[in-house]
Coordinates of C-alpha atoms in Angstrom, one line a residue:
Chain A
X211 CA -8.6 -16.3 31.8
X212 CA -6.4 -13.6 31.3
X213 CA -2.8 -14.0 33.5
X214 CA -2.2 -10.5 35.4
X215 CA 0.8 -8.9 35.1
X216 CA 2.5 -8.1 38.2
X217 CA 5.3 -6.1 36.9
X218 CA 3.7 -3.6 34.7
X219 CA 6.8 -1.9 33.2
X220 CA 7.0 -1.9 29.4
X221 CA 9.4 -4.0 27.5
X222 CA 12.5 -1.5 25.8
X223 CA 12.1 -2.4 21.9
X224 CA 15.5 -0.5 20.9
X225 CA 16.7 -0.2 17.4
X226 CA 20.0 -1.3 17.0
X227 CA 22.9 -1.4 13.9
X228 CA 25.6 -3.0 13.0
X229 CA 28.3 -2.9 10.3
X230 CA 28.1 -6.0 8.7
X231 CA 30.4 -7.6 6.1
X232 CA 29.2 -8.0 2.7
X233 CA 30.5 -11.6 0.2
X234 CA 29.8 -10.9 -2.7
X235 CA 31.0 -14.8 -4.5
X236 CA 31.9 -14.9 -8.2
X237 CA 31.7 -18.5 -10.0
X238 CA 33.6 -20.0 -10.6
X239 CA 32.9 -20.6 -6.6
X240 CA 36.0 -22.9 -6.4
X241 CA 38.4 -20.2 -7.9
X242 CA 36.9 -17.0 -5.6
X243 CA 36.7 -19.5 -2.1
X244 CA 41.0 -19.7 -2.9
X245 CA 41.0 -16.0 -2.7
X246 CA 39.0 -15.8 0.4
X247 CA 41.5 -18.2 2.2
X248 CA 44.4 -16.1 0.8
X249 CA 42.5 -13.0 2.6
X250 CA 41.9 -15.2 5.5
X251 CA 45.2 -16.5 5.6
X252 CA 46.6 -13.2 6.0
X253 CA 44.5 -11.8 8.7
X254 CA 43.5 -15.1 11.3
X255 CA 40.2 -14.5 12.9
X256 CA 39.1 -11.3 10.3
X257 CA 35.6 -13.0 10.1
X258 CA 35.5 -14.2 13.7
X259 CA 32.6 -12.4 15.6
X260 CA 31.8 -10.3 12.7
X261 CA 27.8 -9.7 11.0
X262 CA 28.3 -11.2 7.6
X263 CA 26.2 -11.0 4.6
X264 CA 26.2 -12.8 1.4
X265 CA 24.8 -11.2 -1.2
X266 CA 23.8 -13.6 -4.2
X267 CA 22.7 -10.9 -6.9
X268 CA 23.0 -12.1 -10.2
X269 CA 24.4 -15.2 -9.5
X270 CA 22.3 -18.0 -10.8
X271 CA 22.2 -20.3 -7.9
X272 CA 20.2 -23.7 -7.6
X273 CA 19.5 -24.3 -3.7
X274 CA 21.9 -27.0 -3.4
X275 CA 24.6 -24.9 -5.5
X276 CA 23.7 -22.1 -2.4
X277 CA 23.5 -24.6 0.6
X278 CA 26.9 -25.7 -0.5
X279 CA 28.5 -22.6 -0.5
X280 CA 26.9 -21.7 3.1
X281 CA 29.1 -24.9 4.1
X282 CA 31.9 -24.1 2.0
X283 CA 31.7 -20.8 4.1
X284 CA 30.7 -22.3 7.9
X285 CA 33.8 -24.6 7.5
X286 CA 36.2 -21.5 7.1
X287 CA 34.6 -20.0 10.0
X288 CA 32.5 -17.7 8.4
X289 CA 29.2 -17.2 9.4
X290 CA 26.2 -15.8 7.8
X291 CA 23.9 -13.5 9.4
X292 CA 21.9 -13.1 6.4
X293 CA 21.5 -13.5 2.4
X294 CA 20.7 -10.6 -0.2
X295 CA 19.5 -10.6 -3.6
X296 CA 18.5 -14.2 -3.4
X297 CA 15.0 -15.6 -5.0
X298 CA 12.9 -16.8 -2.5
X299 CA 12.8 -20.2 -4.2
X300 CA 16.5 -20.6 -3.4
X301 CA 16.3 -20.2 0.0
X302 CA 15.1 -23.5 2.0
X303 CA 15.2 -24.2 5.7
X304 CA 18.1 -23.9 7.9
X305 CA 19.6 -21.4 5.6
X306 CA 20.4 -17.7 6.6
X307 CA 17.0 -15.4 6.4
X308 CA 16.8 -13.3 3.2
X309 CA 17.7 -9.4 3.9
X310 CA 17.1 -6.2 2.1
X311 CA 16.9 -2.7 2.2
X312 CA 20.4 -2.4 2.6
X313 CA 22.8 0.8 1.9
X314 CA 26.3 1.4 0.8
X315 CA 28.6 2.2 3.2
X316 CA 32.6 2.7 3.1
X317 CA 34.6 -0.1 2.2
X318 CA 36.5 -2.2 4.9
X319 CA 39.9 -2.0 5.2
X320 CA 41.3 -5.1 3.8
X321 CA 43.1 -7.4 6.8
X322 CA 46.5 -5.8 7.4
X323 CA 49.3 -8.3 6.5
X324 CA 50.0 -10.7 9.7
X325 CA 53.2 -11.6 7.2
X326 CA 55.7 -10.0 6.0
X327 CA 55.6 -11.4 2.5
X328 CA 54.6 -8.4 -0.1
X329 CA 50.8 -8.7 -1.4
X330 CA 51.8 -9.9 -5.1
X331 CA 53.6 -12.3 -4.1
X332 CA 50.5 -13.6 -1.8
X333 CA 48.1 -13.7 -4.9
X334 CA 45.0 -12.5 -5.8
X335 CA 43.3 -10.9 -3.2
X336 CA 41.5 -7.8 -4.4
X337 CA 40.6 -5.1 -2.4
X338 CA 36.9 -4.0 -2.5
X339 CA 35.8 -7.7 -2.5
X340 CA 34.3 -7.2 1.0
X341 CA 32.7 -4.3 1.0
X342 CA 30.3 -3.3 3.6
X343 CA 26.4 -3.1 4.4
X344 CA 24.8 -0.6 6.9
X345 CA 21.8 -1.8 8.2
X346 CA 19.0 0.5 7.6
X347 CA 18.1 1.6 11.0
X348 CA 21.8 2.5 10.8
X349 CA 22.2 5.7 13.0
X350 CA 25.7 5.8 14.3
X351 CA 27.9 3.1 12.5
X352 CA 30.2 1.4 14.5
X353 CA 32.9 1.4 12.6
X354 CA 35.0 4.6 12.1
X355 CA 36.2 4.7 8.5
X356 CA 32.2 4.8 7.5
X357 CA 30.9 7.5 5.7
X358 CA 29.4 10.0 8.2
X359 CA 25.5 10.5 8.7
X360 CA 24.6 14.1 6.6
X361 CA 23.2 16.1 9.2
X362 CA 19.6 16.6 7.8
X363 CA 17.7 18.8 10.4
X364 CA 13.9 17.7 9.3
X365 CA 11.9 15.9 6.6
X366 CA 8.5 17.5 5.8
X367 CA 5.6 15.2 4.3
X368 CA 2.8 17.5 2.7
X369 CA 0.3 15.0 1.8
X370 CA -1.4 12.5 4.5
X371 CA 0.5 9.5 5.2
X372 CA -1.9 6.3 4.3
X373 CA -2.2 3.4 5.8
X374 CA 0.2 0.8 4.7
X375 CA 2.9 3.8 4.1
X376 CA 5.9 4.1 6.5
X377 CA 7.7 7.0 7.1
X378 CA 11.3 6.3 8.2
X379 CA 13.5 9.3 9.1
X380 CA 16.6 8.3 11.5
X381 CA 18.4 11.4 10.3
X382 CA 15.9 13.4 12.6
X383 CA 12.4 15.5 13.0
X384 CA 9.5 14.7 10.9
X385 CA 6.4 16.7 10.4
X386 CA 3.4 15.6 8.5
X387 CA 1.4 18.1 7.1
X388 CA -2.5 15.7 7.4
X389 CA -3.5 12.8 9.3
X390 CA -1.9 9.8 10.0
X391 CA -4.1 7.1 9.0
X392 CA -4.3 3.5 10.7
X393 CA -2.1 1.4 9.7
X394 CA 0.4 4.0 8.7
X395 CA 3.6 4.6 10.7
X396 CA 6.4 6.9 11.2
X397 CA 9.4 6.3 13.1
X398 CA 11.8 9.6 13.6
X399 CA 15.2 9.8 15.0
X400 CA 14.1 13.3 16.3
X401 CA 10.8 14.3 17.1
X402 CA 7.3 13.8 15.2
X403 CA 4.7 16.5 14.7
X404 CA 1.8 15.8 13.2
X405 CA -0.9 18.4 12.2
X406 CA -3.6 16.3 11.7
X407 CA -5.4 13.2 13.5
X408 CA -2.0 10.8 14.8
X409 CA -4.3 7.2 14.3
X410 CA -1.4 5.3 13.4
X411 CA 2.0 4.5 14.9
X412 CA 4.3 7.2 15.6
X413 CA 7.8 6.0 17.1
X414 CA 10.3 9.1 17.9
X415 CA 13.8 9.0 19.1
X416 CA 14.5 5.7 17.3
X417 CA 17.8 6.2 17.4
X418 CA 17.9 6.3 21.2
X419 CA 17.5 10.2 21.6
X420 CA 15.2 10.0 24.8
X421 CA 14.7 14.1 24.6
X422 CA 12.3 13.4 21.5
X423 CA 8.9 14.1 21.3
X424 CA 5.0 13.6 19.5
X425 CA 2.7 16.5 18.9
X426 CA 0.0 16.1 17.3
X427 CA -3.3 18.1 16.9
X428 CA -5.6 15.3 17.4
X429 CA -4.3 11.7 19.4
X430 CA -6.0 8.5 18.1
X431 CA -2.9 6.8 17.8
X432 CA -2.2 2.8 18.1
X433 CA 1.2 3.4 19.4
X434 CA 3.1 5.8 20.1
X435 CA 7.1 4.9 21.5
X436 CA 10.1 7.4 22.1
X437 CA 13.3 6.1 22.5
X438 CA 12.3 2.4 22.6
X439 CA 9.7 3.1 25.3
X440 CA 6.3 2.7 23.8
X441 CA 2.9 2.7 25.1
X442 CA -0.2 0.8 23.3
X443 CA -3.7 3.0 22.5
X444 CA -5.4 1.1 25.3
X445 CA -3.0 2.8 27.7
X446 CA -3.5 6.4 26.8
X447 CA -5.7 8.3 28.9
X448 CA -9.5 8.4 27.8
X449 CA -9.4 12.2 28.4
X450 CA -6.7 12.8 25.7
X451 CA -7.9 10.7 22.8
X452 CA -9.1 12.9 20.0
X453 CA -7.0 15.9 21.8
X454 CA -3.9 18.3 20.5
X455 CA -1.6 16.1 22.8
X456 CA 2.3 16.1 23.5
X457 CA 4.0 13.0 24.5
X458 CA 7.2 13.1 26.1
X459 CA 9.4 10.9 28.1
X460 CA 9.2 11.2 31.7
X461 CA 12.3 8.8 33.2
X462 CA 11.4 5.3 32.3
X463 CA 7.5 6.7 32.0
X464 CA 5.8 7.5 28.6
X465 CA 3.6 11.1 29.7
X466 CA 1.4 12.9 27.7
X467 CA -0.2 15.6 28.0
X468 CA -2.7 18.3 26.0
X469 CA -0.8 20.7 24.5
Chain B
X137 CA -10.6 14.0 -24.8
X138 CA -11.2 10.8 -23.3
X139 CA -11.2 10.5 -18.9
X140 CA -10.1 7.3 -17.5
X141 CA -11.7 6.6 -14.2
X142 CA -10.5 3.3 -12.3
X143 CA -13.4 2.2 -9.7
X144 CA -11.3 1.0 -7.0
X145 CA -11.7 0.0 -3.3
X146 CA -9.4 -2.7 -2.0
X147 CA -11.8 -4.2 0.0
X148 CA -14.1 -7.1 -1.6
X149 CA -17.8 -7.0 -2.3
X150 CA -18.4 -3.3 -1.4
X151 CA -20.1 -2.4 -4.5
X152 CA -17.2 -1.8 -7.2
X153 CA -18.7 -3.7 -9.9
X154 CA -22.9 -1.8 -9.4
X155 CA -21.3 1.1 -9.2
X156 CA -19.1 0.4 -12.4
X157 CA -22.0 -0.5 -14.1
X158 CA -24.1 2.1 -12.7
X159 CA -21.7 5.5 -13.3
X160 CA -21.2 3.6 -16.6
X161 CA -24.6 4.0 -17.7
X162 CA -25.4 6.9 -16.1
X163 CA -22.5 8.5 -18.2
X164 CA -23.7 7.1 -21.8
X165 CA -27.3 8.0 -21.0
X166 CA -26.3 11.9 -20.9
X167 CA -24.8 11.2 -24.6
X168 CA -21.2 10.2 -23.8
X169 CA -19.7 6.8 -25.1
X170 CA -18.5 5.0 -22.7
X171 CA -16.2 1.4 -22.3
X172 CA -16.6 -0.5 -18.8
X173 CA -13.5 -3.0 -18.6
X174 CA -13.5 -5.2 -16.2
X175 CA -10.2 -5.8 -14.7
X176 CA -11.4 -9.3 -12.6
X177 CA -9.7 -11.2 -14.5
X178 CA -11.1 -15.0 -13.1
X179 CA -13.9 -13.7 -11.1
X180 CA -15.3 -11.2 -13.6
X181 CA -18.9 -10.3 -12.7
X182 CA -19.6 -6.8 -14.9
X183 CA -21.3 -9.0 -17.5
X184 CA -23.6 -10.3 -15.3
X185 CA -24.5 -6.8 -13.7
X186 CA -24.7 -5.6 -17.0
X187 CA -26.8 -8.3 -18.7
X188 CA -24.6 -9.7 -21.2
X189 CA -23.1 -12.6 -20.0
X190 CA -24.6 -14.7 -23.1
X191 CA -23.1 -12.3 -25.0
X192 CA -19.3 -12.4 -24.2
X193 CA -17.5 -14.0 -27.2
X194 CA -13.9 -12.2 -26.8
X195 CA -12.0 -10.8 -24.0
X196 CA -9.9 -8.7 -22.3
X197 CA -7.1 -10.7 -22.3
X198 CA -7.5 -12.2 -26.0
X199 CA -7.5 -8.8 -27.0
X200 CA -4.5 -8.3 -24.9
X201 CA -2.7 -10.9 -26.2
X202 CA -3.7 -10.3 -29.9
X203 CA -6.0 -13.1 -30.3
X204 CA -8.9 -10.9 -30.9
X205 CA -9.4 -7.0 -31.8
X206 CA -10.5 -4.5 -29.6
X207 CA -13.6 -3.7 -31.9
X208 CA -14.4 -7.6 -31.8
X209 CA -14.1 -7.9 -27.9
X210 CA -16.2 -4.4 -27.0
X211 CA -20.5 -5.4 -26.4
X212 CA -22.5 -2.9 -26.9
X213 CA -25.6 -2.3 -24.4
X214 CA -29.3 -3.7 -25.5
X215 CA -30.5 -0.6 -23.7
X216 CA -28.2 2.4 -23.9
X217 CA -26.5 2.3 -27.2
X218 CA -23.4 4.3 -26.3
X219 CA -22.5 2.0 -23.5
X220 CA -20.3 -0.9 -24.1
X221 CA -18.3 -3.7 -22.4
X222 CA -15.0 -5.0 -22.5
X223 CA -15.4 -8.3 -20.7
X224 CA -13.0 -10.0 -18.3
X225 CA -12.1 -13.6 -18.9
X226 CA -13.4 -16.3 -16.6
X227 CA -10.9 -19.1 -17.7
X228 CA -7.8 -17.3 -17.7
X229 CA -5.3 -16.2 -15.0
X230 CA -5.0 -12.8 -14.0
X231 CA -0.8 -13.5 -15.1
X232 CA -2.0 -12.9 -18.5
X233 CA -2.4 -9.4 -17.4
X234 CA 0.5 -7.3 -18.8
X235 CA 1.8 -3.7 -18.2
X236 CA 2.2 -3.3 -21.6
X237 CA -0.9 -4.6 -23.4
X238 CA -3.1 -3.0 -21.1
X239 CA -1.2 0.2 -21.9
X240 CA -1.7 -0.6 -25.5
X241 CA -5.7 -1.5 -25.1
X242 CA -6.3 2.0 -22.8
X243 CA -4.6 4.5 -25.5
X244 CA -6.8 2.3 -28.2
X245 CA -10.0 2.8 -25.8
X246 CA -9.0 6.8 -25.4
X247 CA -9.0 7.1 -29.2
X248 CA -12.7 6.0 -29.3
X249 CA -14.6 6.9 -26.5
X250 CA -15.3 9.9 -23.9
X251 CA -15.1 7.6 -20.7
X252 CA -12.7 4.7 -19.9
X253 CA -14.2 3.0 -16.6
X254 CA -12.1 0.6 -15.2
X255 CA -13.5 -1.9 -12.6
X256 CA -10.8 -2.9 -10.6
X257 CA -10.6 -6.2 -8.8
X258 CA -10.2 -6.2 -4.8
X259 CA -7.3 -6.7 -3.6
X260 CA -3.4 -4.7 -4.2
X261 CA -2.0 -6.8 -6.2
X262 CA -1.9 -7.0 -9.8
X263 CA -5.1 -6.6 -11.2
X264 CA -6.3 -4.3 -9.0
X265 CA -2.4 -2.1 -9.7
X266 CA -2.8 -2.8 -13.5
X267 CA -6.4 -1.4 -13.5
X268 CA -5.4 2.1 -11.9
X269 CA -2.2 2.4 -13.4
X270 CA -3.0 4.4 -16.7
X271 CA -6.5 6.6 -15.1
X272 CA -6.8 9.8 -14.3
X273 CA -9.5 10.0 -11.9
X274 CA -10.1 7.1 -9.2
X275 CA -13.7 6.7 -7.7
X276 CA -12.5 4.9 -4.2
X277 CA -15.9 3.0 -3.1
X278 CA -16.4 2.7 0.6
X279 CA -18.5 1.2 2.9
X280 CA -19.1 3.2 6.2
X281 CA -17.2 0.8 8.2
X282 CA -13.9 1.1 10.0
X283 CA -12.3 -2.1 7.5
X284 CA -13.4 -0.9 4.3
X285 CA -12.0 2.6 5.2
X286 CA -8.4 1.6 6.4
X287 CA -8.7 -0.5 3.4
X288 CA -9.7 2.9 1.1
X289 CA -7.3 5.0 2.7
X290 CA -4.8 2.0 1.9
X291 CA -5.5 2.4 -1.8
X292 CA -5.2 5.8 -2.3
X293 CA -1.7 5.5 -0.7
X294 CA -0.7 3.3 -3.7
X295 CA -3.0 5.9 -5.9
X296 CA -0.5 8.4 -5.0
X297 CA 2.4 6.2 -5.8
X298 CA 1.8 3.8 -8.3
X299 CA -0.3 5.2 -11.1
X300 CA 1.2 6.2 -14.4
X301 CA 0.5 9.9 -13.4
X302 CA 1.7 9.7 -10.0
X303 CA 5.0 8.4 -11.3
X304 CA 5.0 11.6 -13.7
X305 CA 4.9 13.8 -10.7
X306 CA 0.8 14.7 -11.3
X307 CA -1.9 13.9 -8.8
X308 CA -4.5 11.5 -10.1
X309 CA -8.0 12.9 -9.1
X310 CA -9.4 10.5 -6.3
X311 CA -13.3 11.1 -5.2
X312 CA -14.8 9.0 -2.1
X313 CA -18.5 7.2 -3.0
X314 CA -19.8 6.5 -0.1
X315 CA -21.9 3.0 -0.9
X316 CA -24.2 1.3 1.5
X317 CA -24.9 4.1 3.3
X318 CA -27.9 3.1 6.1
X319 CA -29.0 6.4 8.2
X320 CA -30.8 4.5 10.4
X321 CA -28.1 2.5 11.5
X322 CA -25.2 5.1 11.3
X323 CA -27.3 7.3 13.2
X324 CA -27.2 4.7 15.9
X325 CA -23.8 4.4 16.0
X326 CA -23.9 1.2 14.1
X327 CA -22.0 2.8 11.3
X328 CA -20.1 5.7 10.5
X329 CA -20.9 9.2 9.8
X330 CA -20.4 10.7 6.2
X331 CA -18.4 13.1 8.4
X332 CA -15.9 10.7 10.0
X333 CA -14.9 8.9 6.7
X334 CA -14.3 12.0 4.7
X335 CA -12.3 13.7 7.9
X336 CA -10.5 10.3 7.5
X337 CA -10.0 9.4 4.0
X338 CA -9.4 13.3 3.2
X339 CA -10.6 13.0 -0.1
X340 CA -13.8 14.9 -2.2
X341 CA -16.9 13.2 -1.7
X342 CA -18.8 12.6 -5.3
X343 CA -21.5 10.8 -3.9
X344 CA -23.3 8.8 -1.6
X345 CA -25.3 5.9 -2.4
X346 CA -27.9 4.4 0.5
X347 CA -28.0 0.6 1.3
X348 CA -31.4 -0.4 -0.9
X349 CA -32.6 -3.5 -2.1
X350 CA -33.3 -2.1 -5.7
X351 CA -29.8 -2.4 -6.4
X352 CA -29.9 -6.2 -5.3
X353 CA -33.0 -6.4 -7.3
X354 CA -30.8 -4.8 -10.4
X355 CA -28.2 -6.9 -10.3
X356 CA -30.2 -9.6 -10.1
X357 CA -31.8 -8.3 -13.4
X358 CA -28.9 -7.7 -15.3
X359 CA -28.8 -4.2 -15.1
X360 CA -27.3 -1.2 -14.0
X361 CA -28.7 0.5 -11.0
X362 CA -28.9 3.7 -13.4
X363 CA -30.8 2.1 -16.2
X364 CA -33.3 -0.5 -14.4
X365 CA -35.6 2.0 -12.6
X366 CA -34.7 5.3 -13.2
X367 CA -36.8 6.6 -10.1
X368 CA -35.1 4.7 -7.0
X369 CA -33.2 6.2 -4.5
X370 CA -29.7 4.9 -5.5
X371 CA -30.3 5.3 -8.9
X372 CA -30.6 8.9 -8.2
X373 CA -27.7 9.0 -6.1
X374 CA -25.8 7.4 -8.8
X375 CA -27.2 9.6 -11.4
X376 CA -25.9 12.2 -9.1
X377 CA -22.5 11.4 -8.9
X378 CA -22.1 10.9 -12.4
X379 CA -23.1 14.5 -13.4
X380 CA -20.6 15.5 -10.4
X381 CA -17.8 13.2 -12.5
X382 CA -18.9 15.3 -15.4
X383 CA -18.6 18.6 -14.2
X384 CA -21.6 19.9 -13.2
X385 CA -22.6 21.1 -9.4
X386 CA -25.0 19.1 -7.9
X387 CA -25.9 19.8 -4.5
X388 CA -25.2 16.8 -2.5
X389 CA -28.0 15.4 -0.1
X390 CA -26.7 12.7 3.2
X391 CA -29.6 10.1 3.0
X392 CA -31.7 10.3 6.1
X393 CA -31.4 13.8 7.1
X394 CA -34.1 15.4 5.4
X395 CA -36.3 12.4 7.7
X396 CA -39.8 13.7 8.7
X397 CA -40.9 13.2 12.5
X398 CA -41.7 9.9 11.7
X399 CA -38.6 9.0 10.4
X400 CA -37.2 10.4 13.9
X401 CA -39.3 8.6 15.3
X402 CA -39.1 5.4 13.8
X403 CA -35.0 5.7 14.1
X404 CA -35.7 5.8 18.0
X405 CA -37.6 3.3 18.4
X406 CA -35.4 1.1 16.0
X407 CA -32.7 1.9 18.2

């Protein structure tokens, strides 16, 4: 038996993005944890409450090696959210998920000196050893000194987008020049327009821009969302599948409507 | 100049291998020489479609790994004597597959014959990546059913992106052959149209092939489609589609539309 639903409003799945810290440990582990008291020691509570990310690349870990260093970490107070460049074999359970698709972003400003003392006299810590991540979905990082978002007005695919292919585009519009197969998704910070059949996903105003909207020139679509708000192909309107259709956002209400 | 052609589908058991076989032969018998590899490496099955499984002493991959020559490895057909095999192994692991000798074994294949088909296994991984990565025209085979096109339209995504040509900024040549094609049934609604797979995969249509039991009865003989009777229906159709791969305009004819009264109304009371 299927349980009814009495309250029949859709759940928000919103994008969201952090700044997050990025470790990068050199071995000897010993040697670079020193330095990463120094730092701490000089800024109390710098990694308190903030997204941190180890990234292992090119280190040649064993599991336990890793595991210790996660505890070596968690003791000093620092927390991982998540670990990059690892080998899957390396991470067991318990241990921060594996993350990727990461971009550059600024470097953080090094803790400002709670002591008077002069750096060199202080030791080794080197700026640049936590730099930072932005999260892919990134849209408007959080922290100030981050390089800003190029304003890029809209990204034009010319081929049909397959299934299996994603189209992500948080800078703004994207307009797809063909179908878009099942299976195949877009998400756009701005609007979508599709001239072609729109049979796969189609998510606009990921970056919670509630104005956006989907055209397309014929709706089979599995999903279509804007601005976190989605609604399921079983939910569209018989009348307007296989139809040029519009789909805006109406208030807390997905609407669409033949174009 | 010698045409690679990958057969390719990412769905299992939708005809790759007859079809291999089948535009193989069809190819040689208008003159051409032409290699089938078989890319399965630990399921191969193009020897047994082609009739030479008592025949396979070397292999793809011992010639990949320099246990064997190329000219050692390659069996040549009892019935069309410009056809010939490269074999898959059976025993081996499709690891033993590398990027570079099977870059090495295609520019020694293009050197000595007109057509290079490559049966690719199903799947996306590497087999079924290694096979398409050095062609120049891809035969996606699809069956006219909603899994095996998603899965099609799949492929030719990673057609467009992981291919040797792709990656040099060219478009690889893709053609749709429509296999198992039942007019009965997709007139019913069982199936779908020729119409609605093309206006979905996008792609040219070289052929379509309709669901018969002479190509079970081929297969089952050890040989191709093309060569075993020359008169059946999908042996035309396959016939067809090679001389389409070749160049020449062949009108193309959907099975079951030229159908009689009777056939109407036999469909209506089928339905």
């Amino acid at each position: 038996m299927t349980e009814t639903l009495t309250d029949t409003r859709p759940i928000r799945l919103k994008g969201r993005s952090f700044l997050a810290i990025q470790l990068s440990p050199e071995l000897p582990f010993d040697n670079w944890l020193a330095r990463l008291d120094d730092l701490a020691r000089r800024s109390t509570g710098f990694f308190l409450g903030r997204p941190i990310v180890l990234d292992v690349e090119g280190l040649d870990l064993d599991q336990d090696q890793l595991k210790d260093l996660i505890a070596e970490l968690g003791e000093r107070g620092v927390r991982i959210m998540g670990i990059e460049g690892a080998r899957p074999s390396i991470l067991g359970l318990g241990m921060p998920p594996a993350m990727r698709g990461g971009r550059p972003a600024a470097d953080f400003d090094p803790p400002a000196e709670t002591t008077p003392e002069p750096v060199a006299a202080t030791g080794k810590a080197e700026p640049g050893e936590a730099s930072v991540m932005e999260r892919p979905a990134e849209a408007k990082p959080a922290a100030t000194r981050s390089e800003p978002v190029r304003a890029m007005p809209s990204l034009i695919v010319d081929r049909p987008v397959r299934s299996g292919q994603s189209i992500i585009f948080p800078e703004g519009d994207v307009t797809v020049l063909g179908a878009v197969s099942s299976g195949a998704e877009i998400v756009a910070g701005g609007s979508i327009h599709v001239y072609g059949a729109l049979r796969g996903r189609a998510m606009a105003g990921s970056v919670g821009h509630s104005e956006a909207r989907i055209f397309c020139s014929k709706l089979e679509a599995e999903l279509v969302a804007i601005d976190g708000l989605y609604k399921m192909a079983e939910d569209i309107d018989r009348r307007l599948v296989g139809q040029p259709v519009c789909v805006s956002l109406d208030g807390e209400t997905i609407k669409a409507d033949l174009i | 100049m010698a045409k690679t052609i990958v057969v390719t589908s990412g769905k299992g058991g939708v005809g790759k291998t007859t079809s291999t076989a089948a535009l193989g032969a069809a190819l040689a018998q208008r003159g051409d020489k032409v290699a089938v590899v078989d890319f399965d490496v630990g399921l191969r099955n193009l020897d047994l479609v082609m009739g030479a499984e008592r025949r396979v002493v070397f292999d793809l991959i011992n010639v990949l790994q320099g246990d064997a020559k190329l000219t050692q490895a390659l069996i040549r057909d009892k019935r069309v004597e410009t056809l010939f095999l490269l074999p898959a192994s059976q025993t081996r692991d499709k690891d033993n597959l590398t990027a570079e000798g099977v870059e090495r074994v295609m520019e020694e294949l293009r050197a000595d014959f007109d057509w290079i088909i490559c049966d690719s296994p199903a799947g996306i991984e590497r087999g079924a990546t290694l096979a398409m990565r050095h062609a120049d025209i891809a035969v996606v085979v699809t069956n006219p059913e909603v899994s095996s096109v998603r899965d099609s339209d799949r492929i030719i995504g990673l057609l467009d992106a992981k291919t040797a040509k792709a990656e040099r900024g060219e478009r690889i040549e893709k053609h749709l052959l429509l296999t198992r094609y039942d007019p009965i049934r997709a007139e019913r609604g069982d199936m779908l149209k020729v119409d609605d797979v093309i206006e979905i995969l996008s792609i040219p249509l070289l052929g379509i092939i309709p669901e018969s039991m002479d190509v079970l009865r081929a297969s089952n003989l050890g040989a191709p489609v093309t060569v075993c009777d020359t008169h059946t229906a999908p042996a035309i159709a396959y016939t067809n589609a090679a001389r389409r791969l070749a160049g020449e305009e062949v009108p193309m004819t959907i099975p079951g539309e030229k159908r009689g009264l009777f056939g109407k109304f036999f469909g209506r009371r089928a339905a």
